[in-house]
Each structure stands twice: as C-alpha cells, then as structure tokens.
XYZ file of C-alpha atoms in Angstrom:
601
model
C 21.401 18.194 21.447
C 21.391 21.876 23.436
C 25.063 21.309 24.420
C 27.698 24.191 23.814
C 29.765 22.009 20.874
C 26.590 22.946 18.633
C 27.454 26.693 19.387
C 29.805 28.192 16.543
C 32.772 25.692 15.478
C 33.123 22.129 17.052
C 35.931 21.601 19.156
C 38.369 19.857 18.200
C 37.606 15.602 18.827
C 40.101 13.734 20.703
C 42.458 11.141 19.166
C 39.623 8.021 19.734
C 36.605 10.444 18.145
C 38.722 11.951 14.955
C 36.673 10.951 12.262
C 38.662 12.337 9.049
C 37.086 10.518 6.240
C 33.525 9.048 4.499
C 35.049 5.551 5.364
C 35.845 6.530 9.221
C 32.303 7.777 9.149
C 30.500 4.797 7.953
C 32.960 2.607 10.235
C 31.090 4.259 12.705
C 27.323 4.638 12.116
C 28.301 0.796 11.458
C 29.407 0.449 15.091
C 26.403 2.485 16.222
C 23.984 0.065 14.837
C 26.019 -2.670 16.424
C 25.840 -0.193 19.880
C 21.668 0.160 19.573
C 21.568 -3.542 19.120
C 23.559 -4.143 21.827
C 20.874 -3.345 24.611
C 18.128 -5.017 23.022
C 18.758 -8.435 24.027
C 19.355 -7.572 27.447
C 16.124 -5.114 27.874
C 13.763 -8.471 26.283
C 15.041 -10.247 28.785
C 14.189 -8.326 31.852
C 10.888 -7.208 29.662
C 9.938 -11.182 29.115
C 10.991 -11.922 32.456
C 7.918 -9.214 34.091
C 4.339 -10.633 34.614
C 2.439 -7.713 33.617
C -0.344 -8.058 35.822
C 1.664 -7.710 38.851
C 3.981 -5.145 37.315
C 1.994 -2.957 34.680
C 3.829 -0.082 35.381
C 7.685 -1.561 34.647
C 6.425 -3.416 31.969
C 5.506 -0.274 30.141
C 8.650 1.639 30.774
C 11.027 -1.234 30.116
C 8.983 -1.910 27.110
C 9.001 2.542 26.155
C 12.569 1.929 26.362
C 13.383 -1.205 24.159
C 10.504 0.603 21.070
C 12.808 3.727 21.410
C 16.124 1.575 21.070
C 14.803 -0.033 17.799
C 13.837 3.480 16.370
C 17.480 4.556 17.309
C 18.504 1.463 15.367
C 16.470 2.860 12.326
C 17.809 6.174 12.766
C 21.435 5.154 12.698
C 20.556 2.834 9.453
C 19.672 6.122 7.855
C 22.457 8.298 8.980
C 24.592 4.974 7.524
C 22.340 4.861 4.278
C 22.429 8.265 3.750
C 26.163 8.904 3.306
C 26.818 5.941 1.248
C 26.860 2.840 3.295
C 25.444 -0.578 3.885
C 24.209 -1.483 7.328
C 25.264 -4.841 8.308
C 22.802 -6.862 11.161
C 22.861 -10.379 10.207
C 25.796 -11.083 11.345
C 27.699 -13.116 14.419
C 29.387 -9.641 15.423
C 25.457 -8.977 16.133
C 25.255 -11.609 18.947
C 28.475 -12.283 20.427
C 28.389 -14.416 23.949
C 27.069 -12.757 27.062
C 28.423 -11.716 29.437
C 29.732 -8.955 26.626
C 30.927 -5.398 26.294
C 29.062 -2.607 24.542
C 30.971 -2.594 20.904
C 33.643 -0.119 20.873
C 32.791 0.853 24.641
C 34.070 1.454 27.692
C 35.609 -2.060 28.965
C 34.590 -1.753 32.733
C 30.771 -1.948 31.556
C 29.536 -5.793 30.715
C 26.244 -6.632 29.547
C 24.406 -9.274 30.922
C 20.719 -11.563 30.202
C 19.275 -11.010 33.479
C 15.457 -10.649 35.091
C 14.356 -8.001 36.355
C 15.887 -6.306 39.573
C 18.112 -4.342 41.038
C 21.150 -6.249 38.899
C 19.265 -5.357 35.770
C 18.281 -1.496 36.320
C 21.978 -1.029 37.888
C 23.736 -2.064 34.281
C 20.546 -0.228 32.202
C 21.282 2.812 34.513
C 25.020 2.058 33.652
C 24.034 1.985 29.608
C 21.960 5.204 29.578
C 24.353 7.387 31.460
C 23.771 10.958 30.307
C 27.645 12.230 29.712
C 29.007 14.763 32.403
C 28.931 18.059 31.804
C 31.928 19.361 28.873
C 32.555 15.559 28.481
C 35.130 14.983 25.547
C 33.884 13.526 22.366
C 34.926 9.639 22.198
C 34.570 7.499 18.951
C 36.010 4.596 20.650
C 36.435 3.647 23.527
C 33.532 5.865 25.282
C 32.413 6.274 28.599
C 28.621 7.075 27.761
C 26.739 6.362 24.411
C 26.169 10.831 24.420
C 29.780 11.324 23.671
C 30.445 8.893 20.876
C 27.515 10.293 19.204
C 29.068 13.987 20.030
C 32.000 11.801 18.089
C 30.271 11.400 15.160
C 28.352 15.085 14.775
C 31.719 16.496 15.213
C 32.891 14.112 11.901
C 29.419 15.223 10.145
C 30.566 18.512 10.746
C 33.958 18.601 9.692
C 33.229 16.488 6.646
C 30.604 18.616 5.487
C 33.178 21.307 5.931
C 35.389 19.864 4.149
C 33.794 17.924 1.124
C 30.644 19.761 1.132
C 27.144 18.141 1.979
C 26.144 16.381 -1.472
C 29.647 14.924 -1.112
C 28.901 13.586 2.364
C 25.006 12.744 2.024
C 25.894 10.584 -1.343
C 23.550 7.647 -0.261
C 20.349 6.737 -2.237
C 17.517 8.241 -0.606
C 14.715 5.305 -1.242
C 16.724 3.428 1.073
C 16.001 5.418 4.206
C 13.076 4.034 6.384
C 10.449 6.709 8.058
C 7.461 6.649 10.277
C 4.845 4.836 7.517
C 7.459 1.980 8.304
C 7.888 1.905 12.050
C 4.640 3.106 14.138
C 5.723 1.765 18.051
C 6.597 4.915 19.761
C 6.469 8.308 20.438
C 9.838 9.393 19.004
C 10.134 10.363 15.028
C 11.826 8.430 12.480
C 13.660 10.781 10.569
C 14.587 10.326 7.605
C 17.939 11.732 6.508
C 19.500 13.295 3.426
C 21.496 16.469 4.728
C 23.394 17.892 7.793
C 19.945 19.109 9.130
C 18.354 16.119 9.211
C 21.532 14.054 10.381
C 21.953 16.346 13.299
C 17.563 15.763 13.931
C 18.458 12.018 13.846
C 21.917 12.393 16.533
C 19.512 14.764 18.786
C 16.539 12.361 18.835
C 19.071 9.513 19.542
C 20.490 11.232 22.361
C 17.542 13.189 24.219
C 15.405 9.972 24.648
C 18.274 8.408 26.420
C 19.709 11.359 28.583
C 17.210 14.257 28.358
C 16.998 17.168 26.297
C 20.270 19.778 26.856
C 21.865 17.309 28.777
C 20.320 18.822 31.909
C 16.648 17.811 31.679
C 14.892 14.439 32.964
C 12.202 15.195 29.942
C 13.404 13.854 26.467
C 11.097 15.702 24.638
C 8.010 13.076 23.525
C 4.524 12.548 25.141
C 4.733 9.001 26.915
C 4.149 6.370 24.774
C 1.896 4.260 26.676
C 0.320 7.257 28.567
C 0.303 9.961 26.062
C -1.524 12.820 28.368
C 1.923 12.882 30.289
C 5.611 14.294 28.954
C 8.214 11.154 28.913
C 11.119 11.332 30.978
C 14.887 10.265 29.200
C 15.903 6.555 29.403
C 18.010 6.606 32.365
C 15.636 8.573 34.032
C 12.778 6.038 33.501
C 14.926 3.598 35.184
C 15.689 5.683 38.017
C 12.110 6.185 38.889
C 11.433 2.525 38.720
C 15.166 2.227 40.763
C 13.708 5.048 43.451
C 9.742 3.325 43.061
C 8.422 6.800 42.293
C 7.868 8.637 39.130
C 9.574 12.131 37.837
C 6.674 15.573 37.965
C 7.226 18.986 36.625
C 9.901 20.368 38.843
C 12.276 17.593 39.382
C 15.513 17.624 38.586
C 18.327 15.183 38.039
C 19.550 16.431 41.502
C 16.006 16.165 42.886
C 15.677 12.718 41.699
C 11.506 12.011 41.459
C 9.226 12.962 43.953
C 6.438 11.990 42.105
C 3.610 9.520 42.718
C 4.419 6.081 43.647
C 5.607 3.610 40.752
C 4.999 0.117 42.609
C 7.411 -3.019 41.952
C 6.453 -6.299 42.451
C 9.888 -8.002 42.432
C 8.061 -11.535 43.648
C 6.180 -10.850 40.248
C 9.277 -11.552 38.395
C 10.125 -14.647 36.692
C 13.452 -16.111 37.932
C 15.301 -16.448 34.905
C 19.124 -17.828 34.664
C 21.538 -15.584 34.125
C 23.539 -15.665 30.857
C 22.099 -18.827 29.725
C 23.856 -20.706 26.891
C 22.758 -23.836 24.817
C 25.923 -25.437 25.996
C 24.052 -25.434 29.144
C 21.424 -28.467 27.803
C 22.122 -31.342 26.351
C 20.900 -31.668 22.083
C 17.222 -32.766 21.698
C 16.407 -31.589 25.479
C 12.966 -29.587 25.731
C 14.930 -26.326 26.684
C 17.854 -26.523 24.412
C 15.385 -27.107 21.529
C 13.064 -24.302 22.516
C 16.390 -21.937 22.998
C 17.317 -22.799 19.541
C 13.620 -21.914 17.749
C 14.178 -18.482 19.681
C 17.704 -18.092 18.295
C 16.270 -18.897 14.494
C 13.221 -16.662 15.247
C 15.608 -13.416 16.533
C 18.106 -14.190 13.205
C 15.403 -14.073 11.588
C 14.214 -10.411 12.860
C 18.154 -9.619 11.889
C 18.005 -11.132 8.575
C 14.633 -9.318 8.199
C 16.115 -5.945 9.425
C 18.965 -6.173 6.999
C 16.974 -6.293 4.056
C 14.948 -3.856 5.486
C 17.446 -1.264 5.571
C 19.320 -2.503 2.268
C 16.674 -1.586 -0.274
C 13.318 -3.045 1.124
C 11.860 -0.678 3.881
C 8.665 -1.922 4.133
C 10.229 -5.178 5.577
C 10.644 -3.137 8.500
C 6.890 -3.635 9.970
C 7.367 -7.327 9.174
C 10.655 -7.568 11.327
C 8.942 -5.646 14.172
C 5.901 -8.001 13.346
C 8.196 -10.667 14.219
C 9.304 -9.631 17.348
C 5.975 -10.458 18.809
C 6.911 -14.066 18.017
C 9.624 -13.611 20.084
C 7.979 -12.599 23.094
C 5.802 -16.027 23.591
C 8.873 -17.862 22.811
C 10.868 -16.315 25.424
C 7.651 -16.671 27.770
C 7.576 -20.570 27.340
C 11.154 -20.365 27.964
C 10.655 -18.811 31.326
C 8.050 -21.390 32.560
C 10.662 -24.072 32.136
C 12.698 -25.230 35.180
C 16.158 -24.391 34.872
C 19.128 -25.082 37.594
C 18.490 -24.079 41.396
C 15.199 -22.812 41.684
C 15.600 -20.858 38.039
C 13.949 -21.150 35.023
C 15.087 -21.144 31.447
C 15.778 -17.934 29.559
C 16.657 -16.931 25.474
C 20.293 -17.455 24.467
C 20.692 -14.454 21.904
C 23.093 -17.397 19.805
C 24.005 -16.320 16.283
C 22.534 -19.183 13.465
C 24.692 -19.297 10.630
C 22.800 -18.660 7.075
C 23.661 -22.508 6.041
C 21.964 -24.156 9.172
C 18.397 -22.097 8.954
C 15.467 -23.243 7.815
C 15.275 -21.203 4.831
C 19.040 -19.811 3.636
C 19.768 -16.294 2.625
C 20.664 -15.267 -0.849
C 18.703 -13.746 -3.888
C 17.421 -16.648 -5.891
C 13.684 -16.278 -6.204
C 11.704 -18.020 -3.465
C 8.841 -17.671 -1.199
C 9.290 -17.859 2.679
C 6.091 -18.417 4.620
C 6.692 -17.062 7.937
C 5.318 -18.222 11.286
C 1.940 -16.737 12.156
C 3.318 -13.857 9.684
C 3.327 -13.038 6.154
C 4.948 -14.589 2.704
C 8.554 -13.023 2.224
C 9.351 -12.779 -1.492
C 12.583 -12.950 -2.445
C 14.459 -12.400 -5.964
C 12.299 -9.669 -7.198
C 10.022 -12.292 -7.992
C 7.209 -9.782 -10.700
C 3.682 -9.046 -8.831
C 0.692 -8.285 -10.933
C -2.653 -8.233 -10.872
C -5.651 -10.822 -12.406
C -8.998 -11.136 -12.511
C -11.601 -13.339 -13.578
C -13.661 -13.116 -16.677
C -17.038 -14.578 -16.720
C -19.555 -14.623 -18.993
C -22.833 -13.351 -18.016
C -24.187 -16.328 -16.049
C -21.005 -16.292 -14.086
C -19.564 -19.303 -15.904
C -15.307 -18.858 -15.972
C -13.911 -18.184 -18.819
C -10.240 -17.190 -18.408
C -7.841 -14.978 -16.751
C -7.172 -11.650 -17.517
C -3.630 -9.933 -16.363
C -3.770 -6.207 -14.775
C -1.455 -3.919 -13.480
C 1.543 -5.220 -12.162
C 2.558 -3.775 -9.073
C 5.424 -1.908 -7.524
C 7.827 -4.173 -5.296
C 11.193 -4.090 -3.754
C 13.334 -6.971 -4.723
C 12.195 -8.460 -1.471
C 8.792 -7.511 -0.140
C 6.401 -9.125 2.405
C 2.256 -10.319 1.078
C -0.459 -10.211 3.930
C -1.377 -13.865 5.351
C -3.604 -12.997 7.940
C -6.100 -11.056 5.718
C -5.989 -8.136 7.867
C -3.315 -6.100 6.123
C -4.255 -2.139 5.572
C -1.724 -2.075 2.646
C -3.031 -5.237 0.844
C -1.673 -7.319 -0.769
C 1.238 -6.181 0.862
C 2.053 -6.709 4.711
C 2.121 -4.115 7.563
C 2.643 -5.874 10.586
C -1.053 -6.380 11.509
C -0.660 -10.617 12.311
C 1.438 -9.608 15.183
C -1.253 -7.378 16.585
C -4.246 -9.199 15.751
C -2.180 -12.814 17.038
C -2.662 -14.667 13.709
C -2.691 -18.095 13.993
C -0.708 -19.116 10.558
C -0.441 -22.955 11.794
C 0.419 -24.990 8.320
C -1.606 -27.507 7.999
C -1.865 -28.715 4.233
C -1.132 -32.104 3.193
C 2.970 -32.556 2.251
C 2.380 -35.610 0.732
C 3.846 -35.595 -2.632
C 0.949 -34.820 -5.935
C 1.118 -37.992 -7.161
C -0.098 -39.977 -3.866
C -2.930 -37.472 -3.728
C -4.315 -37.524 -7.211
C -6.946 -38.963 -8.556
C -6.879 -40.019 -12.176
C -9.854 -40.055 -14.735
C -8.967 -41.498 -18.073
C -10.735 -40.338 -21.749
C -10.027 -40.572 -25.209
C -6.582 -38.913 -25.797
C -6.351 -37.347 -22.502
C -6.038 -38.486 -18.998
C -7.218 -35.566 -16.386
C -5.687 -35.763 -12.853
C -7.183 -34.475 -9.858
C -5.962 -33.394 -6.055
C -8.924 -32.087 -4.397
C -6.944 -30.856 -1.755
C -5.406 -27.994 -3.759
C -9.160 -27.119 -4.943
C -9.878 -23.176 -4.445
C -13.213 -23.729 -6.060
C -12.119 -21.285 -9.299
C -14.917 -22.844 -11.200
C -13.149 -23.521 -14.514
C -13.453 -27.139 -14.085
C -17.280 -26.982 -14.884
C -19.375 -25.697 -17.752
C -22.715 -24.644 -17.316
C -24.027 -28.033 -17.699
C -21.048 -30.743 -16.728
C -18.326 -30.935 -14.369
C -14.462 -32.080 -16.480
C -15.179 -35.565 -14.635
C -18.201 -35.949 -17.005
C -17.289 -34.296 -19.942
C -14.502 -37.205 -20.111
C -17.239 -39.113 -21.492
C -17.138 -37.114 -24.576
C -13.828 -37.224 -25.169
C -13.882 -38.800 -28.749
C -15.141 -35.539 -29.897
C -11.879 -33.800 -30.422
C -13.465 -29.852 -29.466
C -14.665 -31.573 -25.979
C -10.976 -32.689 -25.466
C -10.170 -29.009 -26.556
C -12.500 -27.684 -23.878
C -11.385 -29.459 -20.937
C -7.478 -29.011 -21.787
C -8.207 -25.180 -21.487
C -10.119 -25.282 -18.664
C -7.659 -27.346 -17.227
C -4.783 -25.157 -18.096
C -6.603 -22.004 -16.333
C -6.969 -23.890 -13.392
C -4.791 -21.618 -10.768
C -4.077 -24.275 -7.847
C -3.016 -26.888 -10.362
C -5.349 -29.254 -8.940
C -6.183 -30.733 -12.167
C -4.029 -31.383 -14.401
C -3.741 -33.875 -17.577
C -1.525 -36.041 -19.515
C -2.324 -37.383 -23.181
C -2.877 -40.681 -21.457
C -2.344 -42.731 -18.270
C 0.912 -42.352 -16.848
C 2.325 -39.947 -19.465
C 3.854 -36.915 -18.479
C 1.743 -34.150 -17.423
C 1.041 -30.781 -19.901
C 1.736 -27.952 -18.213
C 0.698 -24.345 -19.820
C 4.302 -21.773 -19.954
C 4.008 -19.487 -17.228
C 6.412 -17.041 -16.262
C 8.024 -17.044 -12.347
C 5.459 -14.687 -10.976
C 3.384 -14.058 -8.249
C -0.576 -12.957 -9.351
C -3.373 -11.253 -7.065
C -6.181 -12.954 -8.303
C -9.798 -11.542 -8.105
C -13.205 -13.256 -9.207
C -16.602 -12.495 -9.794
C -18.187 -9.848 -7.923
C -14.345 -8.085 -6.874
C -13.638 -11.336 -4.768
C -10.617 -10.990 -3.005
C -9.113 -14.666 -4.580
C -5.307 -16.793 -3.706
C -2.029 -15.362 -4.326
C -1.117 -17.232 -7.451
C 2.470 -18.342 -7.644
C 3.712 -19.482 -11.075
C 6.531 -20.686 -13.179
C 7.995 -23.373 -10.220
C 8.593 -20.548 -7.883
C 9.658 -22.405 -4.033
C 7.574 -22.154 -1.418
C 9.177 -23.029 1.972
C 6.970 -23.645 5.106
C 7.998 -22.000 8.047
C 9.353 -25.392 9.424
C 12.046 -25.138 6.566
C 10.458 -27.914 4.450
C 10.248 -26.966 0.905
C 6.115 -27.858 -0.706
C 6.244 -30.029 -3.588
C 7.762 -27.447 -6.592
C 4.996 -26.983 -8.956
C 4.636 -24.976 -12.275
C 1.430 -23.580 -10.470
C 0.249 -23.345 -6.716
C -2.376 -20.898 -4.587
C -1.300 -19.328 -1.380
C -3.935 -18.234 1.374
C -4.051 -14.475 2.031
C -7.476 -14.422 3.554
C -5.904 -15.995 7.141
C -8.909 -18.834 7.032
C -7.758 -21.801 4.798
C -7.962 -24.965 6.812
C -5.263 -25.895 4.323
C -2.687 -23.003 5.548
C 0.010 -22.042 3.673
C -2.879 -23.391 0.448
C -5.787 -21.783 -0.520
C -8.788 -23.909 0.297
C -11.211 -21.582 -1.461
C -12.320 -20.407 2.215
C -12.268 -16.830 0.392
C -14.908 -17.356 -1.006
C -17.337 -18.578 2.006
C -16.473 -15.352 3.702
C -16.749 -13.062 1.339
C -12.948 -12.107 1.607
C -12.553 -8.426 -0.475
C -9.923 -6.233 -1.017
C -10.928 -2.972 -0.179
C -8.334 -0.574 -1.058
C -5.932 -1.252 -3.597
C -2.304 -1.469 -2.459
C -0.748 0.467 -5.267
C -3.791 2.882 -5.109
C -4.139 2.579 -8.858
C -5.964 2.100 -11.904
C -7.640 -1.943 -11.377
C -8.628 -2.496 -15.257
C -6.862 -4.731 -16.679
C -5.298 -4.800 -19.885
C -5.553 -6.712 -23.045
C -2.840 -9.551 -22.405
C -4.827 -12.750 -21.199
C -3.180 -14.977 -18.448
C-alpha cells in the first residue's frame, strides 16, 4: 500500500480506528475475517447464477474475484494467528440473514443474494470502493474496506512501537497457511510472523481490491484465468464488465476502459430470487430440502475452514475442495421454479453443530465426505503396514511401519488421485469424483454367513471381502480347513488367519452363537500395502466411527477397510477393486524411509 501513511510516522487514527492493545487488535483481524466472508455469499450467487457459455468472460472475472476474496480470508487468518489469536468461522455471526450489512461497516451499504446484473455489479462496485484520496483510517464504522485496513496497519504499527515485534507476533507459526495450501489464484499467500510480512499481507489485501498506490486500475498480479495479461483491481474488474469493455495500458480510473469489448449476455443469466429464505418453502418441499443440503454443505466449508486455520492447514485444500460441491448444488437450485417467473437460489442459513449430520467436537471419528475425502478427527495415530508373504506369495501377517505425521485433524485421499497420498489435496473436486456410498448398511449379523467346526465357529460377510488372502493357505480356503478342526494346530491356524484379516469379514466365536473373538487393536488408522508395493485399504481399528456422508453412522466395528483407490463398488468399503487395477502409491506422503520395523500388527 504506496499511500503517504507508510511514509515516516503514521498519523494519528481516529477515535473508531484507535487500536491500543493485542486484544483491540485481534478484535479486529477477527472482524476482518468476518468482512472477507461477507462478500462471498453474495459473489456465488451472481457467479452460480451465469451460464458460462453465454458469458465466459464474466464468469471468469466474477469467479478472479471470489478466489482472491478467499485468499484475503487466509491472509487475515494469518495476520490473526500470528499475533496470538483464534479465528472464529463456524459460527451464526458468519451467516446472518440477507439483506445484511458488511460487519462493522458503513450502515448505508446492504448486501444482498442477487443474479447477475446491473443490481449486483452496483453493490460489488459499492464493496470494492478504493478509499478517496487522504481518507481517514476507520476501524469501525468504515466507508471503504482500504481504510479499516489503514486502521489496523496503523495498530500494527503503534503496537510494534510500543511492545516490540516478538511481543506483537506471539502466535505459533505452524498455524499459518501458505501457497502449498491454497493454489486458486494469482495473488500470494503470505505467510506472516513479523511487521514485514503483516504489512505484505495488508498490501496484497488491499491492491487486488483497489489497485496498487491507490491510484492504479492494475493490482499488481498476471490475470488468473489469462495469465499473458496484467489483472486489473476488484472494483475495476467490475467496472469493465459495468462499462462492457476491458481496462489496456494507459487507462486510468478517470479514463475508465477503452479497451476491447467485454460482451454480456444478461438473457444468459439465470433468474434467481432475491434474498431467498427457507421460510420461503414449506418443510419436505423439493426446494426447501435442496436449500437446506446447500446450507449443511457451506457449514461444512466453515467448519472445514476453522480447523483449517486452528492447527490443521492442510484442511484448507479440502475446504476449497468442497466448494466445488457447492457450485452444482446451487446450479440445481437455479433450475427450480421459484415465485413469478424466478427460480430458486442458496439461502447462506447458519446449521447449528447439534442438527448436522456429523457434530463438531474432538472425540475420534471418521467423516466421509461427499464426493471428497475421509476427515479424521481426534488425532486419531496414522501409520504405515505392509504385507509379509512368504515366497510363493502366501500371507503371512502384518508388519507395522512408520507412522506418519498428522494434525489432530487431517483429510485421507478417496478418489485415488491425491499427489500427497495418503493424504488429500483437493484433487476430487477437480477431477469430479464420484464418492456415491453404496455399501450394504445392513447390520453384520444379517449379512454373515456362519460355518461351524470343532471348537470354533468362523463367520463370514463377503461383502466386506478386500481379497487380503489370509483366509487361504496354499492348499485350502478357512471354509475347508473347518473340516480339520479336531486337530487343535488347524484350529490354531485359522484363528490367526482370521485375526489378520483387515476388513473383519471373517470373524469367529468358540461356537455357534457365542460371542465373537476379536484380536486388541489400538484406535488407529493403517496404510496398508501388499505384495508387489500394492497400494491396499485404509485400515481403521480399535472401533473407530465411521459416518457416511448422509450422517448415518456404519455398524462400529473393532476392524473395518476404507476405499482410497476411488473404484470400490462398495464406496465408503474396500471391495478389493485395488487390486484389479493395480492401484500404487507412488510417492510416499511423508517422503520417508518405507521399511518397516520389527513390531508385527
């Protein structure tokens, strides 16, 4: 930010900006993340509301401008993070009812969920107003977004002043996200530990939206979707889709653009109803229920974003992963008939914890996500395991590796396509991963199969088979050895093979109807690999819950395998498809030593 309060000392703030303490600073970085999330629902709306084929052209600057509004989201996260607080997103201050005001803004300005048109681009033009020329700094109240962020360099400053910097910057430093975490746009995640940095983050926050020195149209970046031309500011985007031409070298914000011709196909616009509420629909109608699996999808991306920027950064590429959910949501929305020649729209409703499908907290628990990835939660241990075989390639047991790095909640790959595997990094979204669940929810015990011997009595669910291979010996399957059973080191045999059995699909009692022997395994989550570096299940032990992305819980079982290949027919299970296809691993996620050690599994 090239404006004269960065020359020499900062003027003095007015009463509304005077930020005088850590706590008045966090207070605000707070209320900028509530600001930054502020315009998103509105700019998905008019986005959602575009058909791209007749608009290309706004469709890529409305969607430039929404990618640049989440990476000021990030940025203010870490200006919060880095001095020591705790960004807050999940949250009903998040999603109050619209019409609304811009938190902490000037009253006169409302925001609105609106299509596309001239309604729309007059409030975004409204929201992006660079400040005027020797505008005061305002930390409430503001006129334009530039001058409460003037507000809260001119507290950086005079804190750091004051207290010094390692006084200020006190926050822990792994909890700032950077650009390995967020890759949709041209700006730069910065990630922020000083006064240098801070000030990087406040300038990058401030040029996209009004223009570098508060005097240019250009904010700096190559255009996102068009990367062989310089990008023009926020509001000036929306001026040249306002004017229908686009800014060139030369133009000014007096000028206005006199560049080619941006065209606007307002008949290729889907009429959306303003401000649309559930109240609107009666409970159990087709739009009211469709509203409400967009409101649990967005919380979702909040609850997501949260975590994200409370300890667990790499949850960041799941919540933007997520988004892309949103966008065929709010898409089916629009092709529903509303009131008066209009057609359904998202309602941006807050959904308490308590009424989700899955509710928040840290117990340990696995959340499979629609068309996305597994979210761990609870710090539930990740390791390694592989298969040991003998030298025919006949199973012998499991054999624990490495355990792996995690945050206390982390995201595993589902759609197989992951470059950070096991881990996830956003990929389903791009790729359109089709994560439908399909496995049977009928309880174990209607599924099984039971084969009796002497002093054992094996059950079997083929369903859950991943086709492990420790339920057959070089010359029987368990089912015959059963036979043999009278022979005490035969019963032996198939109780071990049984207990290394990952799925669980067999399992055995000491006779018919007796309660079932389980082997102790600890609440963990393995990566399993066979023969040949086969790329196996995710192997959840120790009656770890796995919830479906409806919200229903699968049966709770000491032992269960999870698909990570994206081609179970069985989906959230592991069918064994893995091995059909020849799924493999190819680089390591923690980039480390793959031997295992010497404790068996």
């Amino acid at each position: 930010m090239n404006h004269p309060q960065q020359q020499g000392t900062a003027a003095a703030p007015a009463t509304s900006a005077r930020i005088t303490t850590l706590d008045d600073l966090r207070e605000h970085l707070q209320w900028a993340i509530e600001l930054e999330h502020a315009t998103l629902p509105p700019y998905l709306c008019a986005l959602y509301s575009l058909d791209p084929e007749r608009n290309p052209e706004a469709v890529d600057v409305v969607a430039s401008v929404f990618a640049e509004e989440m990476l000021h989201l990030a940025l203010a996260a870490n200006l919060l993070n880095a001095v020591g607080g705790r960004p807050r997103l999940d949250t009903p201050r998040m999603l109050p009812p619209h019409p609304r005001r811009l938190p902490h803004g000037d009253h006169s300005l409302e925001l609105s969920l609106l299509p596309f048109g001239a309604e729309a681009l007059d409030m975004f033009l409204r929201i992006e107003q660079p400040a005027p020329p020797g505008a005061p700094a305002e930390g409430d109240g503001y006129e334009t977004i530039g001058q409460f962020y003037d507000a809260i360099e001119q507290g950086l400053r005079q804190l750091c002043n004051r207290l010094g910097e390692r006084e200020v910057f006190c926050g822990d430093r792994a909890r700032q996200v950077n650009a390995g975490h967020f890759r949709h746009t041209a700006g730069r995640l910065i990630a922020v530990d000083d006064l240098a940095s801070a000030l990087a983050a406040l300038e990058e926050i401030v040029e996209q939206g009004e223009g570098t020195a508060r005097g240019e149209v250009w904010d700096g970046d190559r255009d996102v979707f068009h990367t062989d031309r310089a990008e023009v500011a926020h509001f000036y985007r929306f001026q040249e889709l306002r004017v229908g031409r686009r800014y060139r070298r030369g133009d000014t914000p007096q000028s206005g653009p006199t560049g080619e011709a941006i065209p606007v196909d307002l008949a290729g616009v889907r009429p959306m109803r303003r401000n649309p509420r559930l109240a609107h629909h009666a409970p159990g109608s087709a739009i009211r229920t469709a509203q409400e699996e967009f409101n649990h999808t967005y919380c979702a991306v909040l609850h997501l974003l949260e975590q994200a920027f409370n300890g667990s950064p790499k949850l960041l590429a799941v919540a933007t992963g997520t988004m892309y959910a949103l966008k065929a949501q709010a898409q089916a929305l629009m092709q529903m008939p509303d009131e008066e020649g209009t057609t359904a729209g998202p309602t941006f409703e807050y959904v308490p914890p308590e009424l989700r499908r899955w509710s928040i907290g840290d117990r340990q628990r696995i959340i499979v996500l629609p068309n996305g990835p597994y979210v761990v939660y609870g710090g539930v241990p990740l390791r390694r395991k592989h298969k040991i075989v003998s030298a025919d390639n006949n199973a012998l047991t499991w054999k624990t590796g490495d355990t792996l790095a995690t945050e206390d909640t982390y995201a595993l790959c589902r759609c197989g396509h992951s470059s950070s595997k096991p881990f996830c990094d956003g990929t389903h979204a791009l790729i359109g991963f089709d994560g439908t669940e399909t496995a049977d929810v009928r309880p174990y015990e209607e599924l099984q199969h039971v084969h009796d011997g002497v002093g054992i009595s094996a059950q079997r669910v083929g369903e859950l088979c991943i086709h492990a291979a420790f339920c057959i010996t070089r010359t029987k399957p368990i089912a015959e050895m059963l036979a043999d059973t009278d022979d005490s080191d035969v019963r032996s045999d198939i109780m071990g093979r049984i207990d290394h059995c990952p799925s669980g699909s067999y399992s055995y009692a000491l006779q018919r109807g007796g309660d079932s022997i389980e082997p102790d395994l600890p609440q963990a989550i393995s990566v399993l690999e066979e023969e040949n570096r086969l790329a196996s299940a995710l192997w959840v032990t120790g009656a770890v819950p796995v919830l479906r992305a409806d919200g229903r819980t699968l049966q709770i079982r000491n032992r269960m395998t999870l698909c990570r290949c994206g081609h179970s027919s069985s989906k959230p299970l592991c069918d064994g498809t893995h091995r059909k296809i020849g799924f493999h691993e190819e680089t390591p996620a923690d980039g480390g030593d793959r031997r295992p050690n010497n404790d068996e599994g």
